[in-house]
Amino acid sequence: MGEYSRRSALRAVGAAIGGLSVGVTVTAAERTDRFVVRTKGRTTAGDVEAAGLSVVHDLTEVGYVVAEGSERDAKRAPGEYAPDVSFALDGAVESASVDEHAASATDEPFYGLQWDKRAQGVPTAHETTRGEGARVAIIDTGVAASHPDLAHAVNEDLSRNFTGDGQGAANAAGGYHGTHVAGIVAANDENEFGTVGTAPGAELVDCRVFADDGDATFGGIMAAIAYSASAGCDVANVSLGSYPIPRAAYGRFLAQFLHRTTSYATRNGTLLVASTGNDGANLKYDGPVVSIPAEAPDALAVSATGPIGFNHGDPGVEDGPDTPAPYSNHGSNVVDLSAPGGNYDTAFPQGWFYDLVLSTASVPQFDAAGDYAGAAHTHFWMSGTSMAAPQVAGVAALVSAVDGRLKPKQVQRVLEQTAADAPGGKEYHGKGFVDPVAALESLS
């Protein structure tokens, strides 16, 4: 692609105006030819290979191996096994592009449209720290490391591809979702361009788990979580999930795999921040099914909030930014914190998208023959619990930057003890609405 131009990039997404994104919704698609084998004692990946399987992810540090092959071979493997499952992205994702003349209260031209950062007092938090020294893993569709708002942050040497598609860490088609999530965490606040991230001084590690065909495997996601810990990440953001997964049968087996993996990450210094999901479900009453990874014991589960009527010019129609979003999964037994994820009311056809979350985006480009021709880097509005989780991940990075001695559960406790009360109570907000300024003040 030629030299980046803000105007040309905005033109490239002009046709996308008018839709709604609720972030990543993934559903269990089907069994794959992969199996998750639970190892015992001194069982090694080599022992699994000796049964005729080909090892894809060696996670013996948490007691599992992900391998490919036939079920006949899996039965010969030394330990219990279950089929790995694939998850598919919801393909009905639309978005709205940005007016490049948006008003701003900072050097970043689009800050005036970032109700999410304004509601959290992010510029005030930056007077204490911008997150320097903290490291955050983005476990997602891939991050456009060349985006002008992200190029300063992505550590490409540490970034990894867990899909097996051979395309490298960054998604060749742009990684629109992962790029949006990454910008919420760490968009550059000093380049007089684009948006502001919560922790622009933090380092990002791109852990891509969605292949170019839009699928991710449970085993690949677990491998990325474990890798985040070994790569020294203070925080791992997981803006994805599947609901409902049956608690019985292989659901229980996979839940145990998740629990052991997240426990391993926590013990090794990585706080896992997960979105609760976009089904509008009360997870307190989900009975025989489970939402993963949000319901993992070691995950900090984040629900979504958002305003109605932001920037419409009529304060009388506006609901606050801490208003629970109707699509957000909730439940006092699951939600730990709430954060801005976006809201919407299509009764405002000329400005409903202002209530979504504005962040970085990467749009695939194609030549006349239909071949991929690079990506245009721009900014989009999107909404979902996928957008809420990285708000909290960013605040966790700020806290870790101020006091690197804090362990993951201690960081979580700081966030929970300083969270603000919000309408809807524990069912929608858990301990409350995340407050980065109060969190940092509590450390002084």
PDB file of C-alpha atoms in Angstrom, residues 12-13 26 31 35 49 65 85 100 152 183 198 210 249 292 313 317 319 323 334-335 370 394 427-428:
ATOM      1  CA  ALA A  12     -11.930   3.865   2.070  1.00  0.00           C
ATOM      2  CA  VAL A  13     -14.456   3.175   4.797  1.00  0.00           C
ATOM      3  CA  VAL A  26     -18.323 -16.554  18.810  1.00  0.00           C
ATOM      4  CA  ARG A  31     -15.540 -30.647  16.378  1.00  0.00           C
ATOM      5  CA  PHE A  35      -7.992 -33.306  20.443  1.00  0.00           C
ATOM      6  CA  GLU A  49       3.083 -38.179  19.642  1.00  0.00           C
ATOM      7  CA  VAL A  65      -1.503 -31.204  25.038  1.00  0.00           C
ATOM      8  CA  VAL A  85     -13.805 -27.269  19.179  1.00  0.00           C
ATOM      9  CA  GLU A 100     -12.031  13.730  10.266  1.00  0.00           C
ATOM     10  CA  HIS A 152       4.699   2.670  18.922  1.00  0.00           C
ATOM     11  CA  GLY A 183      -6.441   0.903  20.314  1.00  0.00           C
ATOM     12  CA  THR A 198      -6.150   4.154  28.301  1.00  0.00           C
ATOM     13  CA  PHE A 210      -8.446 -16.341  14.784  1.00  0.00           C
ATOM     14  CA  ALA A 249     -19.645 -33.923  28.903  1.00  0.00           C
ATOM     15  CA  ILE A 292     -16.264 -19.143  28.777  1.00  0.00           C
ATOM     16  CA  GLY A 313     -26.935  18.221  21.010  1.00  0.00           C
ATOM     17  CA  VAL A 317     -32.204  12.661  25.838  1.00  0.00           C
ATOM     18  CA  ASP A 319     -28.392   8.498  29.532  1.00  0.00           C
ATOM     19  CA  THR A 323     -25.838   2.855  31.883  1.00  0.00           C
ATOM     20  CA  VAL A 334     -20.008 -13.503  37.250  1.00  0.00           C
ATOM     21  CA  VAL A 335     -19.497  -9.776  36.622  1.00  0.00           C
ATOM     22  CA  GLY A 370     -10.016  -9.502  -5.984  1.00  0.00           C
ATOM     23  CA  GLY A 394      -5.793  -0.638  30.134  1.00  0.00           C
ATOM     24  CA  GLU A 427     -26.086  -7.603  38.727  1.00  0.00           C
ATOM     25  CA  TYR A 428     -24.761  -5.363  35.955  1.00  0.00           C
TER      26      TYR A 428
END
